[in-house]
Amino acid sequence: MRIRALLASAAICSLLVSALPAMAQASDPLAATGRWSIPERSQARTPPMGWNSWNAFRTEVDEAKVLGAARAMVDSGLSALGYTYVNIDDGWWLRRRQSDGRMEIRTGIFPSAHVEGRDSSFRPFTDTLHGMGLKAGIYTDIGRNACSQAYDLHSPNLPEGTTAEREVGLHGHVDQDIGLYFGEWGFDYVKVDACGINVYGPANPIVAQYAYTPETPLIDQVSINRTDVPAVQALYGEVADALARHNPDGDYILAICNWGSADVRTWGKNVGHMWRTSGDITPTWTRMLHNFDSASTRALYAKPGAWNDPDILFVGHGDFDQNHLTEARSHFALWAMINAPLLISYDLRQAPQSLMDIWGNADIVRLNQDPGGHQAVIAYASDDVQILVKTLSNGKKAVALFNRGLAETEVTLTAAQLKLAGGAPIALKNLWDKTTATFTGETKFTLTPRETLVFEASGERTLSDGVYLSEIPGAVNVAVDGVIAPEPDPVVHRMRNAWGETTGSGERPTYTGWGGAQADATPYDQALRIGGQGFESGLGVLTNSRLEVRNEGYTRFEAQVGVDDSTRNTKDAVRFAVYGDGRLLSESAPMIFGTAPAALSADVSGVRIVEIVARSEGLTSDLPLVVTWGDAALKR
Ligand code: GLA
């Protein structure tokens, strides 16, 4: 923990991995390590699936509702499809006992937690879930107080008692609480919220009104410069360490919930199994777009054991209820395509079949749970229509055609967008209505307003003897992305928010990520292009970056490299290097803006981890130097 904090304060937080290798790299973050720097995790190898109480019940959760959902998941076959985690969210706690700091459960709503003459315990509850073949999740906060204590002030289920008794978050109790939740109570999953380090500042009137301990916020949701990124990261790192200590079998999930703040995009994958990429979803179409956009542009940051989390599903409510099945199907399919965790939040004791059919679409669940773990990459984007393509481990593609707007729209899908050969037939299977079709070159569809068509596509691969790195984001880890000053990512739908009406001037983009590595685009969302030559495939990144690539049996790495035509820094030079298990295999000459792409290749036979490094030479400008690994591929 001390080492983590030190490293973080040395402003090399993007490197945070396990302590020792990170120390070895501290002198040169671009030095090849020959290893995959995300901890090997046994859980969440595919996006976690299950149920969460929040969107359905907010703090009015109780045992009958949770176990009713669990029973319905088993009886309906949803659990057999992979919906396994049953997670209670905010509202379960009564108080923190002051004699020994032990958390007490609100047994009025969780009756099985009342054990005569003994401390309250969730063990009977988790035993019940485990007995049903399910897993159990709990909720806490990284600070002293939770979100409901600021935002659900009329809730009947807020913690009770003195200031200290109502401090139910992890602050000062990380090891004790994690030991209790996992060791004694038997939970398998914890969501760790962040209101305690965000909303209880001395200036917030509720602090005096409700006698909370004032805490200077570590997170300022609208200003990365006023957010203490290393401190936030260190706190979550402490939880990760406690979880590892109390779960020697590795059977746990850490869901980081700090709403895309504190540059979590960069470090979330090193610390937890999933991290929220945005503020809370609401049951409105345009907020769904916002949350979707916060994760859909970050394909290279998700992989087995580490997922972008655009929030719990809102299928069944509001714009996604049983009267809006087009919207509900779109929401679900989009989450599936981008490898989002699939957490249902609906009263499953009384769910209409039309909604059960959405969560229960086995074909769509299967594409989310594909073992390759490759998040869909955006193949075509406009504000009206998007096409997303996801590589499946059987060599096929999943493709979603997404009509974001309210007009009927014609969409052309091309073989090139699928990275399939244009001259050979491509078979499509519609994963909603199960119809099939074949096309060559391109094909057209008419999408109704807000409709998302999802297909499985198979054909001849464009790259017949290998795979483009942009097709396999789950096998690429952005170890160092070269971003110097984190900037809000503007490519996020700006909805009219549900909280502020249209008062004020509107919500600005605040989730940093702009400048991060991209598949098939530059870090600033331009088309890849070197010296006037465009690339449909490739990785776009800033200089002074290092990407790790898992190699499963390929023998050659090949790319066309150079400074991207979109760079703002048109003066400085960059050298591209390829390493195999830590050894330098191949290196380019220094390259500058305007020169033609250079071919770079390396023999990677027997290599497990390929590292590709773009290092600037004697920087003279502090403008970002954008580089492109054009057509970067692993070949047989
Ligand atoms: C925050 C989280 C939500 C939910 C509530 C509970 O808003 O982002 O997902 O957990 O807190 O109060």
XYZ file of C-alpha atoms and ligand atoms in Angstrom:
648
model
C 0.000 0.000 0.000
C 2.806 2.445 0.906
C 4.571 1.507 -2.290
C 1.395 2.042 -4.281
C 0.938 5.515 -2.809
C 4.533 6.459 -3.461
C 4.453 5.319 -7.039
C 1.187 7.064 -7.627
C 2.473 10.322 -6.211
C 5.434 10.041 -8.540
C 2.790 10.577 -11.235
C 3.317 7.285 -12.954
C -0.044 5.998 -11.943
C -0.766 4.492 -15.329
C 1.935 1.986 -14.494
C 0.438 0.769 -11.303
C 0.724 -2.971 -11.327
C 1.978 -5.200 -8.597
C 4.561 -3.355 -6.583
C 7.921 -4.832 -7.534
C 7.852 -4.785 -11.334
C 6.425 -1.290 -11.133
C 9.445 -0.269 -9.072
C 11.752 -1.737 -11.686
C 9.975 0.346 -14.304
C 9.885 3.549 -12.323
C 13.068 4.766 -13.958
C 11.796 4.034 -17.470
C 8.094 3.402 -17.830
C 8.635 2.342 -21.443
C 11.143 -0.412 -20.635
C 9.828 -3.748 -21.841
C 8.863 -6.077 -18.999
C 8.011 -9.258 -20.856
C 4.859 -9.612 -18.821
C 1.154 -8.885 -18.816
C 0.888 -6.185 -16.194
C -2.773 -6.666 -15.227
C -3.018 -9.115 -12.316
C -4.111 -12.571 -13.468
C -7.609 -12.872 -12.030
C -9.590 -16.068 -11.767
C -12.963 -14.278 -11.671
C -14.707 -12.090 -14.231
C -12.857 -13.752 -17.103
C -16.015 -12.755 -18.969
C -18.191 -9.788 -17.945
C -19.974 -10.476 -14.635
C -23.689 -11.289 -14.965
C -26.462 -11.272 -12.435
C -28.907 -9.030 -10.646
C -28.613 -5.845 -8.595
C -31.254 -4.271 -6.362
C -30.576 -0.589 -7.079
C -32.442 0.325 -10.278
C -35.418 -1.773 -9.191
C -35.756 -0.807 -5.530
C -33.208 1.879 -4.598
C -32.819 1.675 -0.793
C -36.141 -0.110 -0.440
C -34.480 -3.426 -0.858
C -35.422 -6.386 1.348
C -34.711 -10.054 1.638
C -37.979 -11.193 0.026
C -37.291 -9.035 -3.025
C -33.717 -10.269 -3.373
C -34.458 -13.931 -2.809
C -37.507 -13.620 -5.061
C -35.239 -12.385 -7.828
C -32.784 -15.198 -7.116
C -35.531 -17.828 -7.237
C -36.856 -16.393 -10.508
C -33.363 -16.408 -12.002
C -32.999 -20.099 -11.241
C -36.543 -21.110 -12.204
C -36.575 -19.179 -15.466
C -33.227 -20.506 -16.637
C -31.517 -17.105 -16.476
C -28.972 -18.419 -13.974
C -28.141 -21.282 -16.323
C -27.341 -18.653 -18.965
C -24.742 -17.133 -16.642
C -26.689 -14.655 -14.479
C -24.977 -15.672 -11.264
C -24.289 -12.725 -8.976
C -27.142 -11.500 -6.777
C -26.041 -8.125 -5.471
C -27.592 -6.040 -2.754
C -26.878 -2.354 -3.211
C -27.254 0.578 -0.819
C -29.754 0.254 2.049
C -28.770 -2.956 3.862
C -26.986 -1.441 6.844
C -28.194 -0.344 10.261
C -25.121 1.041 12.003
C -21.469 0.563 12.840
C -21.221 -0.684 16.431
C -18.896 1.575 18.342
C -17.534 -0.943 20.832
C -15.648 -2.845 18.150
C -16.481 -1.237 14.779
C -18.522 -4.204 13.595
C -21.167 -3.457 10.961
C -24.721 -4.302 11.909
C -27.344 -5.341 9.385
C -30.823 -3.832 9.175
C -32.445 -7.107 10.182
C -35.911 -5.596 9.855
C -35.525 -5.926 6.085
C -33.127 -8.911 6.137
C -34.788 -11.153 8.744
C -32.485 -14.123 8.218
C -29.597 -11.909 9.367
C -31.072 -11.859 12.864
C -29.550 -14.721 14.803
C -30.882 -14.919 18.362
C -28.257 -13.956 20.932
C -25.551 -13.442 18.291
C -24.252 -10.645 16.077
C -26.307 -10.041 12.967
C -24.934 -12.018 10.050
C -25.535 -12.331 6.323
C -24.216 -15.903 6.428
C -27.696 -17.507 6.326
C -28.545 -15.265 3.348
C -25.379 -16.050 1.388
C -25.764 -19.747 2.272
C -29.221 -19.648 0.713
C -27.896 -18.036 -2.458
C -24.948 -20.427 -2.643
C -27.344 -23.314 -2.120
C -29.204 -22.137 -5.221
C -25.980 -22.228 -7.230
C -25.713 -18.425 -7.166
C -23.174 -15.959 -5.797
C -23.713 -13.022 -3.476
C -22.703 -9.393 -3.759
C -22.651 -6.577 -1.227
C -22.264 -2.810 -1.422
C -20.121 -0.342 0.475
C -18.405 3.015 0.046
C -14.745 3.944 -0.014
C -15.295 6.890 2.401
C -17.122 7.293 5.714
C -20.637 7.688 4.348
C -22.584 6.228 1.456
C -24.512 7.822 -1.405
C -27.987 7.291 0.051
C -26.961 9.365 3.073
C -26.633 12.342 0.733
C -29.118 11.594 -2.055
C -31.915 9.467 -0.552
C -32.577 11.478 2.556
C -36.213 10.392 2.779
C -35.306 6.735 2.679
C -36.613 4.613 5.567
C -33.410 2.578 5.397
C -30.635 5.016 6.158
C -28.013 4.094 8.756
C -29.033 5.146 12.248
C -27.431 6.532 15.385
C -24.611 8.891 16.193
C -22.291 10.424 13.631
C -19.817 7.579 14.128
C -22.492 4.876 14.096
C -23.711 6.184 10.743
C -20.206 5.973 9.238
C -20.864 2.735 7.428
C -18.275 3.129 4.663
C -14.851 1.523 4.566
C -12.938 4.547 5.881
C -10.689 3.299 8.692
C -12.223 -0.208 8.519
C -11.063 -1.651 5.215
C -9.535 -4.812 6.579
C -12.229 -5.344 9.211
C -15.154 -4.867 6.807
C -13.680 -6.870 3.937
C -12.839 -9.660 6.399
C -16.411 -9.579 7.705
C -18.097 -9.441 4.289
C -15.973 -12.105 2.632
C -14.519 -14.208 5.468
C -17.425 -14.356 7.883
C -20.468 -13.553 5.753
C -19.336 -15.339 2.600
C -19.910 -12.696 -0.074
C -18.278 -13.090 -3.480
C -18.564 -9.592 -4.910
C -18.302 -6.054 -3.562
C -19.305 -2.806 -5.208
C -17.343 0.071 -3.695
C -19.000 3.431 -4.224
C -17.290 6.795 -3.799
C -19.756 9.313 -2.365
C -17.821 9.343 0.898
C -14.892 11.002 -0.845
C -17.039 13.179 -3.064
C -20.097 14.786 -1.496
C -19.391 15.295 2.211
C -17.275 18.424 1.883
C -17.585 21.068 4.609
C -19.473 23.343 2.192
C -22.317 20.883 1.621
C -25.211 21.974 3.876
C -26.264 18.386 4.542
C -23.028 17.825 6.441
C -24.005 20.173 9.257
C -27.694 19.372 8.969
C -27.177 15.618 9.390
C -24.065 15.868 11.565
C -21.743 14.028 9.200
C -17.977 14.298 9.584
C -16.854 16.854 6.995
C -14.384 15.378 4.505
C -12.573 17.515 1.954
C -13.533 15.751 -1.285
C -10.809 13.777 -3.079
C -13.006 13.676 -6.165
C -14.297 16.743 -7.968
C -16.536 15.234 -10.605
C -16.197 18.134 -12.995
C -12.500 18.883 -12.543
C -9.734 16.357 -12.918
C -7.293 19.032 -11.774
C -9.117 19.295 -8.475
C -9.277 15.515 -8.058
C -6.544 13.745 -6.114
C -6.050 10.893 -8.556
C -3.207 9.126 -6.685
C -5.143 9.265 -3.406
C -8.313 7.817 -4.952
C -6.322 5.106 -6.663
C -4.462 4.300 -3.450
C -7.722 3.920 -1.498
C -9.115 1.456 -4.020
C -5.728 -0.281 -4.080
C -6.042 -0.800 -0.338
C -9.399 -2.505 -0.855
C -7.916 -4.676 -3.607
C -5.116 -5.740 -1.255
C -7.585 -6.560 1.540
C -9.718 -8.592 -0.861
C -6.690 -10.585 -1.966
C -5.736 -11.231 1.682
C -9.194 -12.371 2.717
C -9.849 -14.432 -0.404
C -6.778 -16.584 -0.957
C -8.776 -18.616 -3.500
C -9.201 -15.499 -5.655
C -12.973 -15.974 -5.739
C -14.091 -12.358 -5.483
C -14.992 -9.408 -7.648
C -14.135 -5.781 -6.941
C -16.520 -3.403 -8.722
C -15.115 0.133 -8.550
C -17.885 2.736 -8.576
C -16.395 6.202 -8.877
C -18.366 7.144 -12.010
C -15.507 7.586 -14.471
C -13.798 10.147 -12.238
C -10.170 10.275 -11.055
C -8.954 8.997 -14.423
C -10.127 5.493 -13.471
C -10.007 4.579 -17.158
C -6.231 4.393 -16.824
C -5.861 2.439 -13.585
C -9.187 0.636 -13.035
C -8.002 -2.485 -14.867
C -4.990 -2.818 -12.585
C -6.995 -2.505 -9.373
C -10.451 -4.015 -9.913
C -12.493 -6.365 -12.072
C -14.726 -3.558 -13.385
C -15.007 0.184 -13.023
C -17.860 2.539 -13.746
C -17.131 4.732 -16.767
C -19.831 7.345 -16.077
C -22.390 8.748 -13.681
C -25.559 6.806 -12.927
C -27.772 5.546 -15.701
C -31.417 6.647 -15.621
C -34.325 4.989 -17.448
C -34.142 7.495 -20.300
C -32.928 6.926 -23.831
C -30.505 9.823 -23.960
C -28.895 9.023 -20.614
C -28.434 5.457 -21.867
C -26.623 6.951 -24.890
C -24.401 8.947 -22.546
C -23.442 5.920 -20.459
C -22.937 3.809 -23.566
C -20.624 6.390 -25.140
C -18.531 6.566 -21.971
C -17.553 2.923 -22.434
C -17.912 2.207 -26.160
C -14.855 4.281 -27.086
C -12.585 2.395 -24.683
C -12.297 -1.029 -26.229
C -8.566 -1.267 -25.570
C -9.046 -0.793 -21.830
C -11.262 -3.861 -21.251
C -10.155 -7.485 -21.219
C -10.695 -10.761 -19.341
C -10.723 -9.937 -15.629
C -11.137 -6.166 -16.208
C -14.210 -4.500 -17.747
C -15.590 -1.083 -18.563
C -18.854 -0.714 -16.627
C -21.430 1.686 -18.083
C -23.745 0.812 -15.128
C -26.530 -1.606 -14.226
C -29.135 -2.385 -16.917
C -32.337 -0.348 -16.822
C -34.269 -2.802 -19.032
C -37.848 -2.962 -17.762
C -38.149 0.652 -16.631
C -39.068 4.001 -18.182
C -37.929 4.292 -21.793
C -36.942 0.595 -21.647
C -40.142 -0.884 -20.209
C -42.389 -3.510 -21.748
C -44.075 -0.837 -23.868
C -40.722 0.162 -25.360
C -39.244 -3.145 -26.402
C -37.252 -1.655 -29.284
C -35.424 0.590 -26.817
C -35.094 -2.207 -24.267
C -33.562 -4.547 -26.859
C -31.157 -1.844 -28.025
C -29.981 -1.096 -24.489
C -29.405 -4.784 -23.813
C -27.679 -5.531 -27.124
C -25.390 -2.515 -26.803
C -24.294 -3.532 -23.305
C -23.661 -7.052 -24.584
C -21.574 -5.838 -27.518
C -19.254 -3.684 -25.433
C -18.650 -6.409 -22.856
C -20.482 -4.530 -20.149
C -21.399 -6.474 -17.029
C -25.011 -7.626 -17.483
C -26.758 -6.885 -14.205
C -30.540 -7.063 -14.373
C -32.339 -4.698 -12.012
C -36.016 -5.489 -12.092
C -38.538 -7.133 -9.764
C -38.140 -10.581 -11.301
C -40.969 -12.009 -9.189
C -43.306 -10.457 -11.723
C -41.450 -9.902 -14.959
C -43.381 -10.082 -18.231
C -42.226 -12.694 -20.700
C -41.333 -9.990 -23.223
C -38.615 -8.719 -20.871
C -37.503 -12.207 -19.852
C -36.956 -12.884 -23.560
C -34.559 -9.945 -23.748
C -32.369 -10.905 -20.775
C -32.742 -14.511 -21.837
C -31.607 -14.112 -25.446
C -28.971 -16.840 -25.318
C -27.296 -15.775 -28.558
C -26.767 -12.227 -27.336
C -25.637 -13.353 -23.898
C -23.175 -15.675 -25.619
C -21.574 -12.860 -27.556
C -21.150 -10.852 -24.345
C -19.653 -13.926 -22.658
C -17.327 -14.872 -25.502
C -14.110 -16.115 -23.882
C -11.910 -13.938 -26.101
C -13.133 -10.916 -24.168
C -12.839 -8.547 -27.124
C -15.041 -5.490 -26.641
C -16.734 -4.356 -29.843
C -14.853 -1.711 -31.801
C -16.712 1.140 -33.483
C -16.518 0.469 -37.218
C -18.751 3.339 -38.310
C -19.832 6.343 -36.287
C -22.153 9.265 -36.715
C -24.461 10.959 -34.262
C -27.324 9.106 -35.942
C -26.028 5.617 -36.626
C -23.226 3.464 -35.334
C -21.884 0.117 -36.449
C -19.991 -1.895 -33.857
C -18.037 -5.055 -34.597
C -16.866 -7.588 -32.042
C -14.458 -10.423 -32.782
C -15.612 -13.769 -31.412
C -13.221 -16.496 -30.412
C -14.643 -18.857 -33.052
C -13.351 -16.477 -35.728
C -16.787 -15.060 -36.491
C -17.896 -11.485 -35.884
C -20.811 -10.034 -34.028
C -22.075 -6.805 -35.521
C -24.582 -4.298 -34.182
C -26.287 -1.707 -36.395
C -27.526 0.953 -34.032
C -30.021 3.689 -34.899
C -29.486 6.265 -32.163
C -32.186 8.635 -33.337
C -35.899 9.069 -33.893
C -35.951 8.792 -37.685
C -36.140 5.603 -39.702
C -32.674 5.162 -41.212
C -31.070 3.165 -43.959
C -27.801 1.540 -42.940
C -25.225 0.033 -45.284
C -23.009 -2.647 -43.821
C -19.822 -3.433 -45.718
C -17.503 -6.410 -45.673
C -14.639 -4.025 -44.947
C -16.321 -2.859 -41.740
C -16.395 -6.494 -40.650
C -12.781 -6.980 -41.772
C -14.092 -9.747 -43.987
C -13.211 -10.205 -47.648
C -15.424 -8.264 -50.046
C -15.322 -10.856 -52.804
C -16.641 -13.827 -50.828
C -20.123 -14.470 -49.441
C -20.816 -13.383 -45.869
C -23.480 -15.185 -43.861
C -25.523 -13.225 -41.358
C -27.656 -14.601 -38.564
C -30.033 -12.106 -36.947
C -29.749 -12.716 -33.203
C -33.187 -11.260 -32.446
C -35.447 -13.007 -34.954
C -32.966 -15.773 -35.931
C -33.408 -15.181 -39.668
C -30.408 -15.703 -41.904
C -29.141 -13.989 -45.041
C -26.064 -13.891 -47.237
C -24.411 -10.972 -48.986
C -21.247 -10.148 -50.879
C -19.523 -6.771 -50.594
C -22.245 -4.789 -48.922
C -25.842 -4.976 -47.842
C -28.533 -2.565 -46.691
C -31.019 -2.513 -43.846
C -33.760 -0.144 -42.800
C -33.752 0.485 -39.079
C -36.785 1.774 -37.234
C -36.201 4.605 -34.739
C -33.904 3.494 -31.882
C -33.578 0.003 -33.276
C -30.438 -2.111 -32.930
C -29.995 -5.078 -35.223
C -27.465 -7.650 -34.063
C -25.992 -10.312 -36.287
C -23.412 -12.999 -36.133
C -21.382 -12.735 -39.333
C -19.104 -15.283 -40.917
C -17.063 -15.042 -44.067
C -13.507 -15.075 -45.310
C -11.259 -12.932 -43.163
C -9.546 -9.956 -44.864
C -6.350 -11.019 -43.186
C -6.435 -14.685 -44.020
C -3.207 -15.591 -42.226
C -3.542 -13.575 -39.048
C -5.400 -11.012 -37.032
C -5.277 -7.235 -36.783
C -4.531 -6.050 -33.268
C -7.577 -3.802 -33.483
C -9.694 -6.952 -33.871
C -8.489 -8.344 -30.542
C -8.595 -5.535 -27.968
C -8.995 -8.110 -25.197
C -5.478 -9.336 -25.953
C -3.934 -5.842 -25.936
C -3.154 -4.066 -22.689
C -2.469 -0.351 -22.742
C 0.274 -0.414 -20.108
C 1.333 3.208 -20.716
C -0.799 5.387 -22.977
C 1.393 8.475 -23.147
C -1.310 10.851 -21.908
C 0.430 13.586 -19.931
C -2.507 15.647 -18.727
C -5.811 13.746 -18.540
C -8.551 15.501 -20.534
C -12.313 14.950 -20.623
C -13.407 12.820 -23.539
C -15.833 14.934 -25.607
C -17.237 11.955 -27.535
C -20.078 11.393 -25.065
C -23.728 12.144 -25.738
C -24.752 15.229 -23.764
C -28.239 14.434 -22.598
C -30.639 16.790 -20.931
C -30.060 15.480 -17.460
C -32.712 14.117 -15.183
C -31.488 16.118 -12.203
C -31.068 19.702 -13.357
C -33.792 20.057 -16.000
C -32.429 22.687 -18.388
C -31.329 25.047 -15.688
C -27.703 26.112 -15.672
C -25.672 25.647 -18.815
C -25.774 21.875 -19.166
C -23.505 19.015 -18.206
C -20.103 19.096 -19.890
C -18.009 16.020 -20.678
C -15.921 15.155 -17.602
C -14.730 11.583 -17.990
C -11.056 11.739 -18.824
C -9.876 9.454 -21.555
C -9.264 11.787 -24.467
C -5.890 10.876 -25.910
C -6.079 7.270 -24.733
C -5.194 4.477 -27.141
C -7.812 3.582 -29.755
C -8.554 0.708 -32.088
C -9.013 1.790 -35.731
C -8.870 5.504 -34.823
C -6.388 8.001 -33.465
C -6.423 8.914 -29.761
C -8.388 12.028 -30.736
C -10.906 10.173 -32.885
C -9.535 10.894 -36.345
C -9.107 8.313 -39.092
C -5.649 6.690 -39.051
C -3.359 8.212 -41.686
C 0.412 8.402 -42.147
C 2.046 10.562 -44.834
C -1.235 10.785 -46.732
C -1.872 7.043 -46.605
C -4.998 5.962 -44.747
C -5.366 2.773 -42.706
C -8.682 1.088 -42.007
C -7.037 -1.065 -39.364
C -4.509 -0.197 -36.740
C -3.908 1.205 -33.306
C -3.782 4.922 -32.632
C -1.794 6.086 -29.643
C 0.350 8.894 -28.326
C 4.076 8.709 -28.246
C 5.798 7.497 -25.084
C 3.417 4.598 -24.920
C 3.839 0.888 -24.347
C 1.225 -1.698 -25.269
C 1.377 -5.363 -24.246
C -0.033 -7.935 -26.659
C -0.736 -11.569 -25.841
C 0.569 -13.806 -28.599
C -1.190 -17.098 -29.019
C 0.873 -19.006 -31.516
C 1.538 -16.366 -34.155
C 4.997 -16.146 -35.681
C 5.194 -12.627 -37.111
C 4.325 -9.123 -35.999
C 3.851 -6.645 -38.843
C 2.847 -2.994 -38.988
C 3.194 0.173 -41.040
C 4.295 2.821 -38.576
C 4.670 6.567 -38.520
C 3.559 9.879 -37.135
C -0.145 10.316 -37.765
C -1.194 13.118 -40.089
C -3.522 14.444 -37.371
C -0.731 15.099 -34.882
C -0.502 18.537 -33.344
C 3.184 18.083 -32.695
C 4.655 18.229 -36.214
C 8.263 18.710 -35.107
C 9.422 15.821 -32.968
C 10.649 12.365 -33.866
C 9.495 8.986 -32.636
C 11.097 5.569 -32.732
C 8.929 2.439 -32.874
C 10.163 -0.759 -31.235
C 8.863 -4.310 -30.934
C 9.856 -6.539 -28.025
C 9.263 -10.239 -27.480
C 9.114 -11.415 -23.862
C 11.237 -8.422 -22.910
C 13.875 -8.668 -25.695
C 14.183 -6.055 -28.446
C 13.222 -7.707 -31.737
C 12.936 -4.836 -34.144
C 13.127 -1.065 -34.219
C 12.353 1.698 -36.701
C 14.540 4.649 -37.577
C 13.419 7.908 -35.942
C 10.316 9.100 -37.818
C 8.793 12.540 -38.154
C 5.527 14.030 -39.384
C 4.989 13.917 -43.128
C 7.103 10.899 -43.989
C 5.641 7.797 -45.551
C 4.804 4.841 -43.315
C 7.687 2.469 -42.591
C 7.258 -1.288 -42.523
C 8.187 -2.790 -39.174
C 8.160 -6.516 -38.630
C 9.491 -9.017 -36.148
C 9.750 -12.757 -35.707
C 7.613 -13.528 -32.670
C 7.728 -17.333 -32.831
C 7.434 -18.733 -29.317
C 6.975 -15.254 -27.826
C 4.206 -14.978 -25.215
C 4.074 -11.217 -24.715
C 4.811 -8.839 -27.571
C 5.340 -5.241 -26.473
C 5.074 -2.364 -28.890
C 6.675 0.863 -27.777
C 6.583 4.298 -29.404
C 9.242 6.486 -27.825
C 9.840 10.092 -28.714
C 13.387 11.278 -29.241
C 14.378 14.453 -27.395
C 10.969 16.107 -27.238
C 11.065 19.823 -27.992
C 7.324 20.470 -28.047
C 4.746 19.646 -25.407
C 2.005 19.234 -28.000
C 0.812 15.642 -28.272
C 2.684 13.535 -30.793
C 0.138 11.169 -32.329
C 1.451 7.948 -33.833
C -0.139 5.117 -35.757
C 0.569 1.412 -35.790
C -1.091 1.009 -39.203
C -2.346 -2.467 -40.112
C -0.648 -3.777 -36.949
C -1.148 -7.528 -37.046
C -0.010 -10.873 -35.777
C 0.460 -13.420 -38.539
C 1.038 -17.132 -38.802
C -24.397 5.724 -6.473
C -24.048 4.606 -7.434
C -25.296 3.836 -7.779
C -25.949 3.295 -6.521
C -26.216 4.416 -5.532
C -26.623 3.902 -4.176
O -25.190 6.676 -7.074
O -23.426 5.108 -8.575
O -24.998 2.792 -8.671
O -25.102 2.331 -5.949
O -25.054 5.204 -5.337
O -26.889 4.943 -3.298
